[in-house]
């Protein structure tokens, strides 16, 4: 009986010792440190993000300290929660908390697999460790991308240049990208998600996903013809990606054709001619070539020019020409419409004129003379034959 009692006592002591010996292991198992993708590929110079899950399997809430234990030389890392650096998280019982480990990879780095170790501890006791592997290659397989379907577009200066870009998030977490561009002064740009009309300044992209963007660039008024480069970029917490877009501007074609006084009405006597000074003005940003002058007139009218063709007119320049309008001798008094046209190889412009025709004063004098002659003849007849 004494031996049995002694054996029970020895067994109880052994259980107590074993429980004390294994208590740290049990505590360690109560907290786990995990991430969905512990091994990723990235390129030198990138910032990679590992979403961390701190799981508390215990029945008591606790404060867990997070620490980067091992980091390759020259690398930088930080643990963040809701955009701020943290070193501790509070985890409720039978629950989990989240944090982000951000790792900055040096720009000049040999290819290879590198390990980063993160630990979770409480009251000085390590509860769990997590080894993360980053495979670095020169191809930057993990880099985000911003690519244009067509990076060069040609058009006139008064047109909008529309590009389709694809923004790809190659990280293992959702990223919000701020959109922008380096524009010349006076230029405008807009970003719209494909199949949407709302302009956006930023856009979220899920991990491993892509979004299409419609980008519209409008040059400043009066921009000269030429080739222009615009760098478009998307900035996230992980870094920046950009794409260079090229606009080949052929210039805008605009022309004014009017009188020197800018009045498009005049008066003319039937059968006579009148000279009018016309002005051809290049108000666009591209040269005008082979400007021909013509006119559409009523029957038996005529319009001639002292210059039949203007070979070349630079932007901002003008040239005066003299148009001679000859009215028909049979024209009766009234208003007549004439269309004067200037044709260039690139554009056409018309000037619609109203010509008021008046009868000649000579015919009025002739009428007066005839009336006087008739009156004089009647008077002579009465004088000669009136007394008989």
Coordinates of C-alpha atoms in Angstrom, one line a residue:
X1 CA 0.0 0.0 0.0
X2 CA 2.9 2.3 0.9
X3 CA 4.6 1.4 -2.4
X4 CA 1.4 2.3 -4.4
X5 CA 1.0 5.6 -2.6
X6 CA 4.6 6.5 -3.2
X7 CA 4.3 5.6 -6.9
X8 CA 1.3 8.0 -7.2
X9 CA 3.3 10.8 -5.6
X10 CA 6.2 10.2 -8.0
X11 CA 3.9 10.2 -11.0
X12 CA 2.2 13.5 -9.9
X13 CA 5.6 15.2 -9.5
X14 CA 6.6 14.0 -13.0
X15 CA 3.4 15.4 -14.5
X16 CA 4.0 18.7 -12.8
X17 CA 7.6 18.9 -14.0
X18 CA 6.6 18.0 -17.5
X19 CA 3.8 20.6 -17.6
X20 CA 6.3 23.3 -16.5
X21 CA 8.8 22.1 -19.1
X22 CA 6.4 22.2 -22.0
X23 CA 4.4 25.4 -21.0
X24 CA 6.5 27.7 -23.4
X25 CA 5.8 25.3 -26.3
X26 CA 2.1 25.4 -25.5
X27 CA 2.2 29.2 -25.3
X28 CA 4.0 29.3 -28.6
X29 CA 1.4 27.3 -30.3
X30 CA -1.2 29.6 -29.1
X31 CA 0.0 32.5 -31.4
X32 CA 0.7 32.0 -35.1
X33 CA 2.3 34.3 -37.6
X34 CA 1.3 33.7 -41.2
X35 CA 1.1 35.2 -44.7
X36 CA -0.7 33.9 -47.8
X37 CA 2.4 34.1 -50.1
X38 CA 5.6 33.6 -48.1
X39 CA 7.7 33.3 -51.3
X40 CA 7.5 35.9 -54.1
X41 CA 9.5 37.2 -57.1
X42 CA 10.5 40.8 -57.4
X43 CA 13.0 43.1 -59.1
X44 CA 15.8 45.1 -57.7
X45 CA 14.8 48.5 -56.5
X46 CA 11.2 47.4 -55.8
X47 CA 9.2 47.7 -52.6
X48 CA 7.4 44.5 -51.8
X49 CA 4.6 44.1 -49.3
X50 CA 3.7 40.9 -47.3
X51 CA 0.3 41.1 -45.6
X52 CA 0.8 39.5 -42.1
X53 CA -1.8 37.6 -40.1
X54 CA -1.3 37.4 -36.3
X55 CA -3.6 34.6 -35.1
X56 CA -4.3 34.2 -31.4
X57 CA -5.6 30.7 -30.7
X58 CA -5.6 31.2 -27.0
X59 CA -8.5 32.0 -24.7
X60 CA -7.0 35.3 -23.5
X61 CA -6.4 38.5 -25.5
X62 CA -2.8 39.6 -25.6
X63 CA -0.3 42.2 -26.9
X64 CA 2.0 40.7 -29.5
X65 CA 5.4 42.3 -30.4
X66 CA 6.4 42.1 -34.0
X67 CA 10.0 42.4 -35.1
X68 CA 12.1 41.9 -38.2
X69 CA 14.8 39.5 -36.9
X70 CA 16.8 38.9 -40.0
X71 CA 17.3 41.1 -43.1
X72 CA 19.9 41.0 -45.9
X73 CA 22.6 43.6 -45.8
X74 CA 21.6 46.9 -47.4
X75 CA 17.9 46.1 -47.3
X76 CA 15.3 48.1 -45.4
X77 CA 12.0 46.8 -43.9
X78 CA 9.2 48.1 -41.7
X79 CA 6.0 46.8 -40.2
X80 CA 2.9 49.0 -40.8
X81 CA -0.7 49.0 -39.6
X82 CA -3.2 51.3 -41.4
X83 CA -0.3 53.3 -43.0
X84 CA 1.7 53.9 -39.8
X85 CA 4.7 52.0 -38.5
X86 CA 3.9 49.6 -35.6
X87 CA 5.9 47.2 -33.5
X88 CA 3.0 45.7 -31.4
X89 CA -0.5 44.5 -32.2
X90 CA -3.4 43.7 -29.8
X91 CA -5.0 40.4 -30.7
X92 CA -8.3 39.4 -29.1
X93 CA -8.8 35.8 -27.8
X94 CA -9.5 33.3 -30.6
X95 CA -9.1 36.1 -33.2
X96 CA -6.6 37.6 -35.5
X97 CA -5.0 40.9 -36.4
X98 CA -3.4 42.2 -39.5
X99 CA -0.2 44.2 -40.4
X100 CA 1.9 44.7 -43.5
X101 CA 5.6 44.0 -43.8
X102 CA 7.2 46.3 -46.4
X103 CA 10.6 45.5 -47.7
X104 CA 12.7 47.8 -49.8
X105 CA 15.0 45.9 -52.2
X106 CA 18.3 47.7 -53.1
X107 CA 18.6 48.9 -56.7
X108 CA 21.9 47.2 -57.4
X109 CA 21.6 43.6 -56.3
X110 CA 22.7 40.2 -57.7
X111 CA 20.2 37.7 -58.7
X112 CA 19.2 35.1 -56.1
X113 CA 16.9 34.1 -53.3
X114 CA 17.0 36.3 -50.1
X115 CA 15.3 35.5 -46.8
X116 CA 13.6 37.9 -44.4
X117 CA 12.6 36.7 -40.9
X118 CA 9.8 38.2 -38.8
X119 CA 9.0 37.1 -35.2
X120 CA 6.1 37.4 -32.9
X121 CA 6.7 37.5 -29.2
X122 CA 5.0 38.3 -25.9
X123 CA 6.7 39.3 -22.6
X124 CA 10.1 38.4 -24.0
X125 CA 9.1 35.0 -25.2
X126 CA 9.2 34.2 -28.9
X127 CA 5.8 32.8 -29.9
X128 CA 6.4 32.2 -33.6
X129 CA 8.8 33.0 -36.5
X130 CA 8.0 33.5 -40.2
X131 CA 10.7 33.1 -42.9
X132 CA 9.9 35.0 -46.1
X133 CA 11.7 34.4 -49.4
X134 CA 12.2 36.9 -52.1
X135 CA 13.5 35.8 -55.5
X136 CA 15.3 38.7 -57.1
X137 CA 15.9 38.8 -60.8
X138 CA 17.1 41.4 -63.3
X139 CA 13.8 40.9 -65.3
X140 CA 11.8 42.4 -62.4
X141 CA 9.1 39.8 -62.8
X142 CA 7.3 41.2 -59.8
X143 CA 7.3 44.8 -60.9
X144 CA 4.0 46.7 -61.5
X145 CA 3.5 47.8 -65.0
X146 CA 1.9 50.7 -66.9
X147 CA 1.7 50.0 -70.6
X148 CA 0.1 51.8 -73.5
X149 CA -1.6 49.9 -76.4
X150 CA -0.2 52.6 -78.8
X151 CA 2.3 55.0 -77.3
X152 CA 2.5 57.3 -80.4
X153 CA -0.5 59.1 -81.9
X154 CA -0.6 61.7 -84.7
X155 CA -3.2 64.4 -85.0
X156 CA -3.9 68.1 -85.4
X157 CA -3.2 70.7 -82.7
X158 CA -6.9 71.3 -82.0
X159 CA -7.6 67.6 -81.4
X160 CA -7.6 65.5 -78.3
X161 CA -5.1 62.6 -78.2
X162 CA -6.7 59.4 -76.7
X163 CA -4.6 56.5 -75.4
X164 CA -5.5 53.2 -73.8
X165 CA -3.2 52.2 -70.9
X166 CA -3.2 49.0 -68.8
X167 CA -2.1 49.3 -65.2
X168 CA -1.0 46.0 -63.6
X169 CA -0.5 45.3 -59.9
X170 CA 2.0 42.5 -59.6
X171 CA 2.2 42.6 -55.8
X172 CA 0.5 40.2 -53.4
X173 CA -1.8 43.0 -52.0
X174 CA -4.3 45.5 -53.3
X175 CA -2.7 48.8 -54.1
X176 CA -4.2 52.3 -54.6
X177 CA -2.5 54.2 -57.4
X178 CA -2.5 58.0 -57.8
X179 CA -2.5 59.0 -61.4
X180 CA -0.7 62.0 -62.9
X181 CA 1.5 63.2 -65.8
X182 CA 4.3 65.7 -66.5
X183 CA 2.6 68.1 -68.9
X184 CA 3.8 71.2 -70.8
X185 CA 2.2 74.5 -69.6
X186 CA -1.4 74.9 -70.6
X187 CA -2.0 71.2 -71.5
X188 CA -4.7 69.1 -69.9
X189 CA -5.1 65.4 -69.2
X190 CA -7.9 63.2 -67.9
X191 CA -8.0 59.5 -66.7
X192 CA -11.1 57.4 -67.0
X193 CA -11.5 53.7 -66.3
X194 CA -12.6 51.8 -69.4
X195 CA -16.3 51.8 -70.1
X196 CA -16.8 54.6 -67.5
X197 CA -17.4 58.4 -68.0
X198 CA -16.2 59.6 -64.6
X199 CA -12.7 61.1 -64.4
X200 CA -10.5 59.7 -61.6
X201 CA -7.4 60.9 -59.9
X202 CA -6.6 57.5 -58.3
X203 CA -7.7 53.9 -58.7
X204 CA -7.5 50.7 -56.6
X205 CA -6.1 47.5 -58.2
X206 CA -6.4 44.1 -56.6
X207 CA -3.4 41.9 -56.1
X208 CA -2.3 40.3 -59.4
X209 CA -4.9 42.1 -61.4
X210 CA -5.0 44.8 -64.1
X211 CA -7.2 47.7 -65.0
X212 CA -7.6 49.5 -68.3
X213 CA -7.5 53.3 -68.4
X214 CA -8.6 55.7 -71.1
X215 CA -6.2 58.7 -71.1
X216 CA -7.0 61.9 -73.0
X217 CA -4.4 64.6 -73.6
X218 CA -5.4 68.0 -74.9
X219 CA -2.6 70.3 -76.1
X220 CA -2.6 74.0 -75.2
X221 CA -4.3 76.4 -77.8
X222 CA -1.9 77.6 -80.5
X223 CA 0.6 74.8 -79.9
X224 CA 3.2 74.6 -82.7
X225 CA 3.5 71.5 -84.9
X226 CA 6.1 69.0 -83.7
X227 CA 6.7 65.9 -81.6
X228 CA 6.0 66.1 -77.9
X229 CA 6.6 63.5 -75.1
X230 CA 4.4 63.2 -72.0
X231 CA 5.3 61.0 -69.1
X232 CA 2.3 59.4 -67.4
X233 CA 2.7 57.8 -64.0
X234 CA 0.9 55.8 -61.4
X235 CA 2.2 56.1 -57.8
X236 CA 1.4 53.6 -55.0
X237 CA 2.8 52.9 -51.5
X238 CA 4.9 50.2 -53.2
X239 CA 6.5 52.5 -55.8
X240 CA 6.0 54.3 -59.1
X241 CA 5.5 53.1 -62.6
X242 CA 5.4 55.3 -65.7
X243 CA 4.9 55.2 -69.5
X244 CA 6.0 57.7 -72.1
X245 CA 3.4 58.9 -74.5
X246 CA 4.3 60.7 -77.8
X247 CA 2.1 63.2 -79.5
X248 CA 3.0 64.0 -83.1
X249 CA 1.2 67.3 -83.8
X250 CA 0.7 68.1 -87.5
X251 CA -0.7 71.5 -86.6
X252 CA -4.2 73.0 -86.9
X253 CA -5.5 74.4 -90.2
X254 CA -7.5 77.6 -89.9
X255 CA -7.9 80.5 -92.3
X256 CA -9.8 83.8 -92.4
X257 CA -10.9 85.3 -95.7
X258 CA -12.6 88.7 -95.5
X259 CA -12.3 92.3 -96.6
X260 CA -9.6 94.7 -95.2
X261 CA -12.4 96.6 -93.3
X262 CA -14.1 93.3 -92.4
X263 CA -17.3 94.7 -94.0
X264 CA -18.9 92.2 -96.4
X265 CA -21.3 94.7 -98.2
X266 CA -20.7 97.3 -100.9
X267 CA -22.4 99.4 -103.5
X268 CA -22.0 99.3 -107.3
X269 CA -23.4 100.9 -110.4
X270 CA -24.7 98.6 -113.1
X271 CA -22.1 98.0 -115.8
X272 CA -19.3 99.5 -113.7
X273 CA -16.5 97.8 -111.6
X274 CA -15.3 98.3 -108.1
X275 CA -12.0 97.2 -106.5
X276 CA -12.1 95.7 -103.0
X277 CA -9.1 94.8 -100.9
X278 CA -9.4 91.2 -99.5
X279 CA -7.3 89.7 -96.8
X280 CA -6.2 86.0 -96.6
X281 CA -5.0 85.2 -93.0
X282 CA -3.5 82.0 -91.6
X283 CA -4.9 81.7 -88.0
X284 CA -3.9 78.1 -87.5
X285 CA -0.6 76.5 -86.3
X286 CA 0.4 74.8 -89.6
X287 CA 1.4 76.4 -93.0
X288 CA -1.2 76.7 -95.8
X289 CA -0.2 75.8 -99.3
X290 CA -1.5 76.7 -102.8
X291 CA -4.3 79.1 -101.9
X292 CA -6.4 79.7 -105.0
X293 CA -9.0 82.4 -105.3
X294 CA -12.4 82.1 -107.1
X295 CA -15.9 83.6 -107.0
X296 CA -19.5 82.6 -107.7
X297 CA -21.5 85.5 -109.2
X298 CA -24.9 86.3 -110.7
X299 CA -25.3 86.0 -114.5
X300 CA -23.1 88.4 -116.6
X301 CA -21.2 89.5 -113.5
X302 CA -17.4 89.1 -113.2
X303 CA -14.8 88.9 -110.4
X304 CA -11.1 89.0 -111.1
X305 CA -8.0 89.0 -108.7
X306 CA -4.7 90.7 -109.1
X307 CA -3.1 87.6 -107.5
X308 CA -4.5 84.2 -108.8
X309 CA -2.7 82.0 -106.2
X310 CA -0.8 82.3 -102.9
X311 CA 1.9 79.7 -102.9
X312 CA 2.6 79.5 -99.1
X313 CA 1.3 81.2 -96.0
X314 CA 3.0 80.7 -92.6
X315 CA 1.0 80.5 -89.3
X316 CA 0.1 84.1 -88.2
X317 CA 0.8 85.6 -91.6
X318 CA -1.6 87.3 -93.9
X319 CA -1.7 88.6 -97.5
X320 CA -3.8 91.2 -99.2
X321 CA -5.3 90.7 -102.7
X322 CA -7.4 93.0 -104.8
X323 CA -10.7 91.7 -106.1
X324 CA -12.3 93.6 -109.0
X325 CA -16.1 93.2 -109.1
X326 CA -17.9 94.1 -112.4
X327 CA -21.7 94.3 -112.4
X328 CA -23.8 93.4 -115.4
X329 CA -24.8 96.3 -117.5
X330 CA -28.3 94.9 -117.5
X331 CA -28.5 94.7 -113.7
X332 CA -31.4 96.5 -112.2
X333 CA -31.3 98.3 -108.9
X334 CA -31.3 95.9 -105.9
X335 CA -29.2 93.6 -103.7
X336 CA -27.1 90.8 -105.2
X337 CA -25.2 88.0 -103.4
X338 CA -21.6 87.0 -104.4
X339 CA -19.5 84.2 -102.9
X340 CA -15.7 84.8 -102.8
X341 CA -13.7 81.6 -102.0
X342 CA -10.2 80.9 -100.9
X343 CA -9.1 77.3 -101.5
X344 CA -5.9 75.9 -99.8
X345 CA -4.7 72.3 -100.1
X346 CA -5.7 71.8 -96.5
X347 CA -8.8 74.0 -95.9
X348 CA -11.4 76.2 -97.7
X349 CA -12.9 79.5 -96.6
X350 CA -15.7 81.6 -98.1
X351 CA -16.7 85.3 -97.9
X352 CA -20.4 85.9 -98.7
X353 CA -20.8 89.5 -100.0
X354 CA -23.9 91.6 -100.5
X355 CA -23.6 94.1 -103.4
X356 CA -26.2 96.8 -103.8
X357 CA -26.7 97.9 -107.4
X358 CA -27.7 101.5 -108.2
X359 CA -28.7 102.8 -111.7
X360 CA -26.3 105.2 -113.3
X361 CA -26.9 109.0 -112.7
X362 CA -26.2 109.5 -116.5
X363 CA -29.6 107.9 -117.3
X364 CA -31.2 110.2 -114.9
X365 CA -29.7 113.2 -116.7
X366 CA -30.8 111.8 -120.0
X367 CA -34.3 111.5 -118.7
X368 CA -34.2 115.1 -117.5
X369 CA -33.0 116.3 -120.9
X370 CA -35.7 114.3 -122.7
X371 CA -38.4 115.8 -120.4
X372 CA -37.0 119.3 -121.0
X373 CA -36.9 118.7 -124.8
X374 CA -40.5 117.5 -124.7
X375 CA -41.6 120.5 -122.7
X376 CA -39.6 122.9 -125.0
X377 CA -41.2 121.3 -128.1
X378 CA -44.7 121.7 -126.7
X379 CA -43.9 125.3 -125.8
X380 CA -42.7 126.0 -129.3
X381 CA -45.8 124.5 -130.9
X382 CA -48.0 126.6 -128.8
X383 CA -46.1 129.7 -129.6
X384 CA -46.2 129.1 -133.3
X385 CA -49.6 127.7 -133.8
X386 CA -51.5 128.9 -130.7
X387 CA -52.9 132.2 -132.1
X388 CA -54.3 130.8 -135.3

